[in-house]
PDB file of C-alpha atoms in Angstrom:
ATOM      1  CA  MET A   1     -16.966  78.462 -43.431  1.00  0.00           C
ATOM      2  CA  PRO A   2     -17.274  77.148 -47.376  1.00  0.00           C
ATOM      3  CA  LYS A   3     -19.383  78.994 -49.759  1.00  0.00           C
ATOM      4  CA  VAL A   4     -19.765  75.036 -51.770  1.00  0.00           C
ATOM      5  CA  SER A   5     -19.980  71.932 -49.499  1.00  0.00           C
ATOM      6  CA  ILE A   6     -18.463  68.717 -52.500  1.00  0.00           C
ATOM      7  CA  ILE A   7     -19.893  65.181 -51.504  1.00  0.00           C
ATOM      8  CA  ILE A   8     -17.835  62.350 -52.980  1.00  0.00           C
ATOM      9  CA  PRO A   9     -19.275  58.614 -52.040  1.00  0.00           C
ATOM     10  CA  ALA A  10     -16.393  56.939 -52.774  1.00  0.00           C
ATOM     11  CA  TYR A  11     -16.692  52.404 -52.173  1.00  0.00           C
ATOM     12  CA  ASN A  12     -13.737  50.039 -53.926  1.00  0.00           C
ATOM     13  CA  ALA A  13     -13.216  53.027 -56.867  1.00  0.00           C
ATOM     14  CA  MET A  14      -9.610  54.099 -56.154  1.00  0.00           C
ATOM     15  CA  THR A  15      -9.690  53.429 -60.689  1.00  0.00           C
ATOM     16  CA  TYR A  16     -10.920  56.088 -60.519  1.00  0.00           C
ATOM     17  CA  LEU A  17     -11.447  58.273 -57.853  1.00  0.00           C
ATOM     18  CA  PRO A  18      -7.813  60.471 -58.442  1.00  0.00           C
ATOM     19  CA  GLU A  19      -9.229  61.358 -61.968  1.00  0.00           C
ATOM     20  CA  THR A  20     -11.915  61.944 -60.441  1.00  0.00           C
ATOM     21  CA  VAL A  21     -10.735  64.315 -57.263  1.00  0.00           C
ATOM     22  CA  ASP A  22      -8.689  65.586 -59.391  1.00  0.00           C
ATOM     23  CA  SER A  23     -10.571  67.567 -61.939  1.00  0.00           C
ATOM     24  CA  VAL A  24     -12.037  69.106 -58.180  1.00  0.00           C
ATOM     25  CA  LEU A  25      -9.203  70.662 -56.929  1.00  0.00           C
ATOM     26  CA  LYS A  26      -9.118  72.314 -60.888  1.00  0.00           C
ATOM     27  CA  GLN A  27     -12.350  74.443 -60.381  1.00  0.00           C
ATOM     28  CA  THR A  28     -12.288  77.986 -61.716  1.00  0.00           C
ATOM     29  CA  TYR A  29     -14.243  78.459 -58.189  1.00  0.00           C
ATOM     30  CA  ASN A  30     -12.017  77.935 -54.826  1.00  0.00           C
ATOM     31  CA  ASP A  31     -14.927  78.093 -52.020  1.00  0.00           C
ATOM     32  CA  PHE A  32     -15.257  75.133 -51.434  1.00  0.00           C
ATOM     33  CA  GLU A  33     -14.936  71.954 -48.896  1.00  0.00           C
ATOM     34  CA  VAL A  34     -14.315  68.439 -50.564  1.00  0.00           C
ATOM     35  CA  ILE A  35     -15.648  65.688 -48.486  1.00  0.00           C
ATOM     36  CA  VAL A  36     -15.558  61.897 -49.729  1.00  0.00           C
ATOM     37  CA  VAL A  37     -16.827  59.301 -47.463  1.00  0.00           C
ATOM     38  CA  ASN A  38     -15.235  56.041 -47.584  1.00  0.00           C
ATOM     39  CA  ASP A  39     -18.476  53.317 -47.527  1.00  0.00           C
ATOM     40  CA  SER A  40     -16.123  50.805 -45.862  1.00  0.00           C
ATOM     41  CA  SER A  41     -13.781  50.722 -49.612  1.00  0.00           C
ATOM     42  CA  THR A  42     -11.113  47.995 -49.366  1.00  0.00           C
ATOM     43  CA  ASP A  43      -9.369  49.472 -51.805  1.00  0.00           C
ATOM     44  CA  GLU A  44      -6.665  52.270 -50.599  1.00  0.00           C
ATOM     45  CA  THR A  45      -9.580  55.289 -50.791  1.00  0.00           C
ATOM     46  CA  GLU A  46      -8.531  55.857 -47.129  1.00  0.00           C
ATOM     47  CA  ARG A  47      -4.395  55.893 -47.343  1.00  0.00           C
ATOM     48  CA  TRP A  48      -4.715  58.389 -50.818  1.00  0.00           C
ATOM     49  CA  ILE A  49      -6.874  60.514 -49.343  1.00  0.00           C
ATOM     50  CA  SER A  50      -4.847  61.648 -46.441  1.00  0.00           C
ATOM     51  CA  GLN A  51      -1.583  61.390 -47.942  1.00  0.00           C
ATOM     52  CA  ILE A  52      -3.902  64.707 -49.759  1.00  0.00           C
ATOM     53  CA  ALA A  53      -2.048  68.014 -49.305  1.00  0.00           C
ATOM     54  CA  ASP A  54      -4.983  70.133 -50.253  1.00  0.00           C
ATOM     55  CA  SER A  55      -6.491  70.800 -46.747  1.00  0.00           C
ATOM     56  CA  ARG A  56      -9.874  71.670 -48.100  1.00  0.00           C
ATOM     57  CA  VAL A  57     -10.197  67.922 -49.198  1.00  0.00           C
ATOM     58  CA  LYS A  58     -11.559  65.952 -45.733  1.00  0.00           C
ATOM     59  CA  LEU A  59     -12.415  61.771 -45.615  1.00  0.00           C
ATOM     60  CA  ILE A  60     -15.393  60.596 -43.483  1.00  0.00           C
ATOM     61  CA  SER A  61     -15.016  56.720 -43.308  1.00  0.00           C
ATOM     62  CA  GLN A  62     -18.621  54.870 -42.620  1.00  0.00           C
ATOM     63  CA  ALA A  63     -20.034  51.134 -41.993  1.00  0.00           C
ATOM     64  CA  ASN A  64     -20.984  50.533 -45.772  1.00  0.00           C
ATOM     65  CA  GLN A  65     -24.660  52.248 -46.136  1.00  0.00           C
ATOM     66  CA  GLY A  66     -24.569  52.863 -49.984  1.00  0.00           C
ATOM     67  CA  ALA A  67     -25.058  55.556 -51.752  1.00  0.00           C
ATOM     68  CA  ALA A  68     -27.405  56.945 -50.012  1.00  0.00           C
ATOM     69  CA  GLY A  69     -26.313  56.973 -46.353  1.00  0.00           C
ATOM     70  CA  ALA A  70     -22.540  58.361 -47.678  1.00  0.00           C
ATOM     71  CA  ARG A  71     -24.520  61.508 -48.935  1.00  0.00           C
ATOM     72  CA  ASN A  72     -26.306  61.534 -46.165  1.00  0.00           C
ATOM     73  CA  ASN A  73     -23.109  61.854 -43.540  1.00  0.00           C
ATOM     74  CA  GLY A  74     -21.292  63.736 -46.150  1.00  0.00           C
ATOM     75  CA  ILE A  75     -24.414  65.914 -46.083  1.00  0.00           C
ATOM     76  CA  SER A  76     -25.055  65.849 -41.689  1.00  0.00           C
ATOM     77  CA  HIS A  77     -21.009  66.814 -41.706  1.00  0.00           C
ATOM     78  CA  ALA A  78     -21.290  69.706 -44.947  1.00  0.00           C
ATOM     79  CA  GLN A  79     -21.054  73.095 -43.727  1.00  0.00           C
ATOM     80  CA  GLY A  80     -21.558  75.450 -47.342  1.00  0.00           C
ATOM     81  CA  ALA A  81     -24.437  77.285 -48.089  1.00  0.00           C
ATOM     82  CA  TYR A  82     -24.602  74.945 -51.007  1.00  0.00           C
ATOM     83  CA  ILE A  83     -24.337  71.457 -51.874  1.00  0.00           C
ATOM     84  CA  ALA A  84     -22.546  69.490 -54.806  1.00  0.00           C
ATOM     85  CA  PHE A  85     -22.528  65.663 -54.830  1.00  0.00           C
ATOM     86  CA  LEU A  86     -20.266  63.911 -56.928  1.00  0.00           C
ATOM     87  CA  ASP A  87     -19.718  59.794 -58.142  1.00  0.00           C
ATOM     88  CA  ALA A  88     -16.337  58.865 -58.265  1.00  0.00           C
ATOM     89  CA  ASP A  89     -16.092  57.692 -61.249  1.00  0.00           C
ATOM     90  CA  ASP A  90     -17.598  61.137 -62.812  1.00  0.00           C
ATOM     91  CA  LEU A  91     -15.005  64.123 -63.827  1.00  0.00           C
ATOM     92  CA  TRP A  92     -16.114  68.197 -63.852  1.00  0.00           C
ATOM     93  CA  GLU A  93     -15.688  70.541 -66.493  1.00  0.00           C
ATOM     94  CA  SER A  94     -13.653  73.244 -64.446  1.00  0.00           C
ATOM     95  CA  THR A  95     -16.168  75.641 -64.831  1.00  0.00           C
ATOM     96  CA  LYS A  96     -19.191  73.956 -63.271  1.00  0.00           C
ATOM     97  CA  ILE A  97     -19.074  75.316 -59.504  1.00  0.00           C
ATOM     98  CA  GLU A  98     -18.095  78.610 -60.732  1.00  0.00           C
ATOM     99  CA  LYS A  99     -21.278  78.130 -63.279  1.00  0.00           C
ATOM    100  CA  GLN A 100     -23.486  76.687 -60.988  1.00  0.00           C
ATOM    101  CA  VAL A 101     -22.871  79.267 -57.506  1.00  0.00           C
ATOM    102  CA  HIS A 102     -23.657  81.822 -59.891  1.00  0.00           C
ATOM    103  CA  SER A 103     -26.471  80.226 -60.625  1.00  0.00           C
ATOM    104  CA  LEU A 104     -27.527  79.586 -57.422  1.00  0.00           C
ATOM    105  CA  ASP A 105     -26.285  82.864 -55.790  1.00  0.00           C
ATOM    106  CA  SER A 106     -28.699  84.928 -58.702  1.00  0.00           C
ATOM    107  CA  ASN A 107     -31.834  82.892 -58.289  1.00  0.00           C
ATOM    108  CA  PRO A 108     -32.412  82.890 -54.555  1.00  0.00           C
ATOM    109  CA  GLU A 109     -35.633  81.331 -55.118  1.00  0.00           C
ATOM    110  CA  VAL A 110     -34.409  78.214 -57.218  1.00  0.00           C
ATOM    111  CA  GLY A 111     -33.532  75.155 -54.706  1.00  0.00           C
ATOM    112  CA  LEU A 112     -31.497  73.006 -57.073  1.00  0.00           C
ATOM    113  CA  VAL A 113     -29.008  73.737 -59.963  1.00  0.00           C
ATOM    114  CA  TYR A 114     -28.361  70.431 -62.703  1.00  0.00           C
ATOM    115  CA  THR A 115     -26.576  71.370 -66.512  1.00  0.00           C
ATOM    116  CA  TRP A 116     -25.921  69.103 -69.801  1.00  0.00           C
ATOM    117  CA  VAL A 117     -23.675  66.146 -69.284  1.00  0.00           C
ATOM    118  CA  ALA A 118     -21.323  64.129 -72.126  1.00  0.00           C
ATOM    119  CA  CYS A 119     -20.840  60.867 -71.803  1.00  0.00           C
ATOM    120  CA  ILE A 120     -16.842  59.380 -70.851  1.00  0.00           C
ATOM    121  CA  ASP A 121     -15.686  55.664 -71.993  1.00  0.00           C
ATOM    122  CA  GLU A 122     -13.597  54.101 -69.208  1.00  0.00           C
ATOM    123  CA  LYS A 123     -10.207  55.367 -70.544  1.00  0.00           C
ATOM    124  CA  GLY A 124     -12.210  59.737 -69.793  1.00  0.00           C
ATOM    125  CA  LYS A 125     -12.542  59.055 -74.000  1.00  0.00           C
ATOM    126  CA  SER A 126     -15.688  60.588 -75.691  1.00  0.00           C
ATOM    127  CA  LYS A 127     -18.204  58.516 -76.663  1.00  0.00           C
ATOM    128  CA  GLY A 128     -20.379  61.683 -78.457  1.00  0.00           C
ATOM    129  CA  LYS A 129     -23.163  61.471 -77.256  1.00  0.00           C
ATOM    130  CA  MET A 130     -25.584  64.242 -74.311  1.00  0.00           C
ATOM    131  CA  TRP A 131     -27.420  64.134 -72.422  1.00  0.00           C
ATOM    132  CA  LYS A 132     -29.137  67.752 -72.985  1.00  0.00           C
ATOM    133  CA  ASN A 133     -32.597  68.820 -71.325  1.00  0.00           C
ATOM    134  CA  ASP A 134     -34.168  72.443 -71.128  1.00  0.00           C
ATOM    135  CA  ILE A 135     -36.206  72.604 -68.558  1.00  0.00           C
ATOM    136  CA  GLU A 136     -36.658  74.724 -65.385  1.00  0.00           C
ATOM    137  CA  GLY A 137     -39.122  76.584 -63.329  1.00  0.00           C
ATOM    138  CA  ASN A 138     -41.599  74.866 -61.392  1.00  0.00           C
ATOM    139  CA  VAL A 139     -40.563  70.992 -63.349  1.00  0.00           C
ATOM    140  CA  TRP A 140     -42.098  68.004 -61.149  1.00  0.00           C
ATOM    141  CA  GLU A 141     -44.440  67.047 -63.976  1.00  0.00           C
ATOM    142  CA  LYS A 142     -41.829  66.611 -65.953  1.00  0.00           C
ATOM    143  CA  LEU A 143     -39.268  65.439 -63.025  1.00  0.00           C
ATOM    144  CA  ILE A 144     -42.005  63.022 -62.164  1.00  0.00           C
ATOM    145  CA  GLU A 145     -42.009  61.209 -66.317  1.00  0.00           C
ATOM    146  CA  HIS A 146     -38.013  61.403 -66.514  1.00  0.00           C
ATOM    147  CA  ASN A 147     -34.928  62.357 -64.393  1.00  0.00           C
ATOM    148  CA  ILE A 148     -34.086  65.371 -66.855  1.00  0.00           C
ATOM    149  CA  VAL A 149     -30.646  66.132 -63.739  1.00  0.00           C
ATOM    150  CA  GLU A 150     -29.999  62.786 -65.399  1.00  0.00           C
ATOM    151  CA  CYS A 151     -27.303  61.367 -63.753  1.00  0.00           C
ATOM    152  CA  GLY A 152     -25.766  61.743 -59.224  1.00  0.00           C
ATOM    153  CA  SER A 153     -23.005  64.268 -60.540  1.00  0.00           C
ATOM    154  CA  VAL A 154     -24.610  66.664 -61.709  1.00  0.00           C
ATOM    155  CA  ALA A 155     -26.973  68.549 -58.899  1.00  0.00           C
ATOM    156  CA  MET A 156     -26.221  72.144 -56.491  1.00  0.00           C
ATOM    157  CA  VAL A 157     -29.310  72.136 -54.069  1.00  0.00           C
ATOM    158  CA  ARG A 158     -29.038  74.682 -51.509  1.00  0.00           C
ATOM    159  CA  ARG A 159     -28.877  73.455 -47.956  1.00  0.00           C
ATOM    160  CA  CYS A 160     -31.664  74.766 -46.941  1.00  0.00           C
ATOM    161  CA  CYS A 161     -33.942  71.875 -49.099  1.00  0.00           C
ATOM    162  CA  PHE A 162     -31.694  68.737 -46.858  1.00  0.00           C
ATOM    163  CA  LYS A 163     -33.490  70.781 -43.539  1.00  0.00           C
ATOM    164  CA  THR A 164     -36.858  71.151 -44.447  1.00  0.00           C
ATOM    165  CA  LEU A 165     -38.131  68.384 -47.067  1.00  0.00           C
ATOM    166  CA  GLY A 166     -35.350  65.541 -45.373  1.00  0.00           C
ATOM    167  CA  MET A 167     -32.177  64.176 -46.555  1.00  0.00           C
ATOM    168  CA  PHE A 168     -31.900  60.908 -49.639  1.00  0.00           C
ATOM    169  CA  ASP A 169     -34.284  57.505 -48.576  1.00  0.00           C
ATOM    170  CA  GLN A 170     -31.378  54.822 -47.325  1.00  0.00           C
ATOM    171  CA  ASN A 171     -33.812  52.277 -48.559  1.00  0.00           C
ATOM    172  CA  ILE A 172     -33.808  52.781 -51.658  1.00  0.00           C
ATOM    173  CA  ARG A 173     -30.832  51.486 -53.273  1.00  0.00           C
ATOM    174  CA  PHE A 174     -30.717  52.455 -57.023  1.00  0.00           C
ATOM    175  CA  ALA A 175     -32.214  56.466 -58.356  1.00  0.00           C
ATOM    176  CA  GLU A 176     -32.490  57.519 -54.619  1.00  0.00           C
ATOM    177  CA  ASP A 177     -30.971  61.070 -56.393  1.00  0.00           C
ATOM    178  CA  TRP A 178     -33.966  61.498 -58.552  1.00  0.00           C
ATOM    179  CA  GLU A 179     -36.362  60.137 -55.929  1.00  0.00           C
ATOM    180  CA  MET A 180     -34.757  63.251 -53.591  1.00  0.00           C
ATOM    181  CA  TRP A 181     -35.018  65.924 -56.145  1.00  0.00           C
ATOM    182  CA  ILE A 182     -38.430  65.111 -57.322  1.00  0.00           C
ATOM    183  CA  ARG A 183     -39.508  66.094 -53.217  1.00  0.00           C
ATOM    184  CA  VAL A 184     -37.312  68.579 -53.503  1.00  0.00           C
ATOM    185  CA  ALA A 185     -39.179  69.721 -57.400  1.00  0.00           C
ATOM    186  CA  THR A 186     -42.125  69.859 -54.330  1.00  0.00           C
ATOM    187  CA  SER A 187     -41.492  72.832 -52.979  1.00  0.00           C
ATOM    188  CA  TYR A 188     -38.508  74.749 -55.529  1.00  0.00           C
ATOM    189  CA  THR A 189     -37.798  76.361 -58.466  1.00  0.00           C
ATOM    190  CA  PHE A 190     -34.828  74.272 -60.985  1.00  0.00           C
ATOM    191  CA  ALA A 191     -32.708  75.705 -63.377  1.00  0.00           C
ATOM    192  CA  VAL A 192     -30.274  74.995 -66.004  1.00  0.00           C
ATOM    193  CA  ILE A 193     -26.794  75.761 -67.363  1.00  0.00           C
ATOM    194  CA  LYS A 194     -27.147  74.375 -71.287  1.00  0.00           C
ATOM    195  CA  LYS A 195     -23.563  73.375 -70.963  1.00  0.00           C
ATOM    196  CA  PRO A 196     -21.928  70.487 -70.647  1.00  0.00           C
ATOM    197  CA  LEU A 197     -20.002  70.538 -67.716  1.00  0.00           C
ATOM    198  CA  VAL A 198     -20.611  66.824 -65.980  1.00  0.00           C
ATOM    199  CA  TYR A 199     -18.462  64.152 -67.409  1.00  0.00           C
ATOM    200  CA  TYR A 200     -20.476  61.569 -66.883  1.00  0.00           C
ATOM    201  CA  ARG A 201     -17.919  57.253 -67.560  1.00  0.00           C
ATOM    202  CA  ASP A 202     -20.214  54.972 -68.662  1.00  0.00           C
ATOM    203  CA  HIS A 203     -18.750  51.314 -68.263  1.00  0.00           C
ATOM    204  CA  ARG A 204     -19.412  48.433 -67.646  1.00  0.00           C
ATOM    205  CA  ASN A 205     -20.227  48.609 -63.710  1.00  0.00           C
ATOM    206  CA  ASN A 206     -22.378  51.288 -63.531  1.00  0.00           C
ATOM    207  CA  LYS A 207     -24.954  50.017 -60.830  1.00  0.00           C
ATOM    208  CA  SER A 208     -28.244  51.938 -63.431  1.00  0.00           C
ATOM    209  CA  LYS A 209     -27.814  48.029 -65.778  1.00  0.00           C
ATOM    210  CA  LYS A 210     -28.000  45.852 -63.106  1.00  0.00           C
ATOM    211  CA  TYR A 211     -31.705  46.277 -64.180  1.00  0.00           C
ATOM    212  CA  MET A 212     -33.529  43.739 -62.394  1.00  0.00           C
ATOM    213  CA  ARG A 213     -31.854  44.611 -59.148  1.00  0.00           C
ATOM    214  CA  ASN A 214     -33.998  48.352 -60.019  1.00  0.00           C
ATOM    215  CA  LEU A 215     -36.658  48.170 -60.944  1.00  0.00           C
ATOM    216  CA  SER A 216     -37.994  47.150 -57.399  1.00  0.00           C
ATOM    217  CA  ASN A 217     -36.776  50.920 -56.571  1.00  0.00           C
ATOM    218  CA  PHE A 218     -38.121  52.439 -59.269  1.00  0.00           C
ATOM    219  CA  ARG A 219     -41.571  51.144 -58.387  1.00  0.00           C
ATOM    220  CA  VAL A 220     -40.354  52.559 -54.759  1.00  0.00           C
ATOM    221  CA  ILE A 221     -39.942  56.304 -55.892  1.00  0.00           C
ATOM    222  CA  VAL A 222     -43.147  56.039 -58.500  1.00  0.00           C
ATOM    223  CA  GLU A 223     -45.615  55.274 -55.573  1.00  0.00           C
ATOM    224  CA  LYS A 224     -43.864  56.928 -53.093  1.00  0.00           C
ATOM    225  CA  SER A 225     -44.073  60.891 -54.879  1.00  0.00           C
ATOM    226  CA  PHE A 226     -47.615  59.617 -56.150  1.00  0.00           C
ATOM    227  CA  GLN A 227     -49.022  59.265 -52.199  1.00  0.00           C
ATOM    228  CA  SER A 228     -50.157  63.418 -51.712  1.00  0.00           C
ATOM    229  CA  VAL A 229     -50.450  64.465 -55.372  1.00  0.00           C
ATOM    230  CA  PRO A 230     -53.523  66.750 -56.335  1.00  0.00           C
ATOM    231  CA  ILE A 231     -56.386  64.861 -58.104  1.00  0.00           C
ATOM    232  CA  GLU A 232     -55.000  66.064 -61.566  1.00  0.00           C
ATOM    233  CA  LEU A 233     -51.708  65.000 -61.249  1.00  0.00           C
ATOM    234  CA  LEU A 234     -52.609  60.940 -60.410  1.00  0.00           C
ATOM    235  CA  TYR A 235     -52.743  60.737 -64.714  1.00  0.00           C
ATOM    236  CA  LEU A 236     -49.342  61.362 -64.818  1.00  0.00           C
ATOM    237  CA  ARG A 237     -48.930  58.360 -62.916  1.00  0.00           C
ATOM    238  CA  ASN A 238     -48.907  55.711 -65.817  1.00  0.00           C
ATOM    239  CA  ARG A 239     -46.204  58.402 -67.970  1.00  0.00           C
ATOM    240  CA  SER A 240     -43.659  56.962 -65.037  1.00  0.00           C
ATOM    241  CA  TYR A 241     -44.352  54.016 -65.227  1.00  0.00           C
ATOM    242  CA  GLY A 242     -44.794  53.764 -69.872  1.00  0.00           C
ATOM    243  CA  GLN A 243     -40.987  55.321 -69.279  1.00  0.00           C
ATOM    244  CA  ILE A 244     -39.757  53.186 -66.427  1.00  0.00           C
ATOM    245  CA  ASN A 245     -40.041  50.292 -68.929  1.00  0.00           C
ATOM    246  CA  PHE A 246     -38.494  52.013 -71.689  1.00  0.00           C
ATOM    247  CA  CYS A 247     -35.498  52.349 -69.237  1.00  0.00           C
ATOM    248  CA  ILE A 248     -35.498  48.831 -67.866  1.00  0.00           C
ATOM    249  CA  ALA A 249     -36.063  47.753 -71.782  1.00  0.00           C
ATOM    250  CA  TRP A 250     -32.468  49.580 -72.619  1.00  0.00           C
ATOM    251  CA  LYS A 251     -31.005  48.241 -69.698  1.00  0.00           C
ATOM    252  CA  CYS A 252     -31.719  44.509 -70.727  1.00  0.00           C
ATOM    253  CA  LEU A 253     -30.087  45.848 -73.702  1.00  0.00           C
ATOM    254  CA  GLN A 254     -26.736  47.805 -72.714  1.00  0.00           C
ATOM    255  CA  SER A 255     -26.033  44.827 -69.998  1.00  0.00           C
ATOM    256  CA  SER A 256     -23.779  42.530 -69.864  1.00  0.00           C
ATOM    257  CA  ASP A 257     -26.139  39.585 -70.373  1.00  0.00           C
ATOM    258  CA  THR A 258     -27.977  41.619 -73.274  1.00  0.00           C
ATOM    259  CA  ASP A 259     -31.093  39.614 -72.773  1.00  0.00           C
ATOM    260  CA  TYR A 260     -33.619  41.533 -76.195  1.00  0.00           C
ATOM    261  CA  LYS A 261     -36.422  39.350 -75.745  1.00  0.00           C
ATOM    262  CA  GLN A 262     -36.932  40.976 -71.945  1.00  0.00           C
ATOM    263  CA  ALA A 263     -36.211  44.448 -73.622  1.00  0.00           C
ATOM    264  CA  ILE A 264     -39.230  43.432 -75.586  1.00  0.00           C
ATOM    265  CA  ASN A 265     -40.909  42.565 -72.225  1.00  0.00           C
ATOM    266  CA  PHE A 266     -40.184  46.026 -70.900  1.00  0.00           C
ATOM    267  CA  ARG A 267     -41.117  47.306 -74.335  1.00  0.00           C
ATOM    268  CA  ARG A 268     -44.691  45.818 -73.942  1.00  0.00           C
ATOM    269  CA  GLN A 269     -45.141  46.961 -70.830  1.00  0.00           C
ATOM    270  CA  ALA A 270     -44.807  50.012 -70.904  1.00  0.00           C
ATOM    271  CA  LEU A 271     -47.867  50.418 -74.000  1.00  0.00           C
ATOM    272  CA  LEU A 272     -49.513  49.105 -71.769  1.00  0.00           C
ATOM    273  CA  HIS A 273     -49.296  52.181 -69.471  1.00  0.00           C
ATOM    274  CA  CYS A 274     -49.011  54.860 -72.459  1.00  0.00           C
ATOM    275  CA  PRO A 275     -50.493  53.934 -74.695  1.00  0.00           C
ATOM    276  CA  GLN A 276     -49.706  57.193 -76.146  1.00  0.00           C
ATOM    277  CA  LEU A 277     -45.214  56.167 -75.965  1.00  0.00           C
ATOM    278  CA  ARG A 278     -46.472  53.921 -78.934  1.00  0.00           C
ATOM    279  CA  PHE A 279     -45.680  57.591 -81.436  1.00  0.00           C
ATOM    280  CA  SER A 280     -42.355  58.684 -79.413  1.00  0.00           C
ATOM    281  CA  LYS A 281     -39.177  58.921 -80.753  1.00  0.00           C
ATOM    282  CA  GLU A 282     -38.273  57.262 -77.805  1.00  0.00           C
ATOM    283  CA  TYR A 283     -40.053  53.665 -78.838  1.00  0.00           C
ATOM    284  CA  LEU A 284     -39.046  54.702 -82.558  1.00  0.00           C
ATOM    285  CA  ARG A 285     -35.437  54.144 -80.938  1.00  0.00           C
ATOM    286  CA  LEU A 286     -35.366  51.330 -78.485  1.00  0.00           C
ATOM    287  CA  SER A 287     -37.303  49.239 -81.165  1.00  0.00           C
ATOM    288  CA  ILE A 288     -34.491  50.336 -84.465  1.00  0.00           C
ATOM    289  CA  ALA A 289     -32.069  48.941 -81.497  1.00  0.00           C
ATOM    290  CA  ILE A 290     -34.577  45.938 -80.230  1.00  0.00           C
ATOM    291  CA  THR A 291     -34.111  45.002 -83.483  1.00  0.00           C
ATOM    292  CA  LEU A 292     -30.897  44.505 -85.113  1.00  0.00           C
ATOM    293  CA  MET A 293     -30.429  42.775 -81.321  1.00  0.00           C
ATOM    294  CA  ARG A 294     -32.404  40.263 -82.249  1.00  0.00           C
ATOM    295  CA  TRP A 295     -31.238  40.549 -85.614  1.00  0.00           C
ATOM    296  CA  PHE A 296     -27.578  40.472 -85.790  1.00  0.00           C
ATOM    297  CA  GLY A 297     -26.960  39.306 -82.664  1.00  0.00           C
ATOM    298  CA  ALA A 298     -25.030  40.661 -79.536  1.00  0.00           C
ATOM    299  CA  ASP A 299     -21.374  40.755 -80.760  1.00  0.00           C
ATOM    300  CA  CYS A 300     -22.817  42.593 -83.491  1.00  0.00           C
ATOM    301  CA  TYR A 301     -25.155  45.238 -82.180  1.00  0.00           C
ATOM    302  CA  GLY A 302     -22.165  46.396 -79.367  1.00  0.00           C
ATOM    303  CA  LYS A 303     -20.223  47.151 -83.274  1.00  0.00           C
ATOM    304  CA  VAL A 304     -22.667  49.568 -84.628  1.00  0.00           C
ATOM    305  CA  LEU A 305     -22.739  50.993 -80.558  1.00  0.00           C
ATOM    306  CA  THR A 306     -19.804  51.554 -80.819  1.00  0.00           C
ATOM    307  CA  LEU A 307     -19.853  53.200 -85.111  1.00  0.00           C
ATOM    308  CA  LEU A 308     -22.097  55.683 -83.273  1.00  0.00           C
ATOM    309  CA  ASP A 309     -20.000  55.705 -81.057  1.00  0.00           C
ATOM    310  CA  ALA A 310     -17.587  57.665 -83.642  1.00  0.00           C
ATOM    311  CA  LEU A 311     -19.671  59.210 -85.970  1.00  0.00           C
ATOM    312  CA  ARG A 312     -21.138  61.244 -82.443  1.00  0.00           C
ATOM    313  CA  ARG A 313     -17.213  61.493 -81.996  1.00  0.00           C
ATOM    314  CA  PHE A 314     -15.975  62.974 -85.266  1.00  0.00           C
ATOM    315  CA  GLY A 315     -20.032  65.422 -85.704  1.00  0.00           C
ATOM    316  CA  SER A 316     -19.395  67.012 -82.530  1.00  0.00           C
ATOM    317  CA  THR A 317     -15.470  67.792 -84.147  1.00  0.00           C
ATOM    318  CA  ILE A 318     -16.813  68.782 -87.277  1.00  0.00           C
ATOM    319  CA  THR A 319     -19.197  71.138 -85.290  1.00  0.00           C
ATOM    320  CA  ARG A 320     -16.772  72.558 -83.091  1.00  0.00           C
ATOM    321  CA  THR A 321     -14.202  72.969 -85.336  1.00  0.00           C
ATOM    322  CA  LYS A 322     -17.465  75.410 -87.120  1.00  0.00           C
ATOM    323  CA  GLN A 323     -17.870  76.800 -83.823  1.00  0.00           C
ATOM    324  CA  ASP A 324     -14.048  78.451 -83.103  1.00  0.00           C
ATOM    325  CA  THR A 325     -13.597  78.791 -86.398  1.00  0.00           C
ATOM    326  CA  THR A 326     -16.167  81.859 -85.819  1.00  0.00           C
ATOM    327  CA  GLN A 327     -15.592  82.742 -82.923  1.00  0.00           C
ATOM    328  CA  ILE A 328     -12.412  83.788 -84.925  1.00  0.00           C
ATOM    329  CA  LYS A 329     -13.524  85.277 -87.822  1.00  0.00           C
ATOM    330  CA  LYS A 330     -15.237  87.701 -84.547  1.00  0.00           C
ATOM    331  CA  SER A 331     -12.573  88.108 -82.619  1.00  0.00           C
TER     332      SER A 331
END
């Protein structure tokens, strides 16, 4: 019986899937199984998986059910006490499983452990951008405002969480992982490993950029999550809607059909829900981005983002060099 079950939903994912699976097989921790759930792909996914010699890699094929259905099918076949999820276009740093297993083994009250996330582009090159959250323990109040886990390739969860709280809601077609983690947070504490152990691949086909289709899913998640909360926590509902509208505003700028006018509209909606957000750093950043798009157009805005990515990469390189130099001096 493997200690960890890794579930990879795959739908026409062969562009990145081999590299993704390879990042799992190179883990420093070896007591795991990999369950690739082929969600009715029309590419070579099934044939390619069947040719992998490593017996830890298993294939499940199903009628198309989306990411939530694929994850649920994987969970139902999983043997591990701990379950980790990996999207078919993302990558793991080689010590991710080892560090997360150690965290769960050492903290029996923790139901979910997450890590920091570094962003890469379509070719796997660092964008110099990182998502870092430090919140742990009882995280529900923060999690309902913002998905601190950040992406679907981060969490490692105790299998008992799904037995207690149910599986992913298949009626939700976007951010279904966020809704699941909100449920986990009602009964379990979270832990965080403050290192970027996941590489999120930012590319044009990311589901998260199809903003208008995803707005209704956000609403379902918020209303479902607030159905049975104590009355003293209901004030967080407006904050949650405010943050959601900020998120959608960003997606308006990041999608292929960039629309700063829609971004302005969602920014306005955010403030109607939660006027205090006007004084947040997120509001300032969003307003600057909208202004750049409005004044200089989508092409110029894209060039600015490219420049910022280059500057972040340069800054990350300088930081790593300093850290390496310090480590050499200490040794």
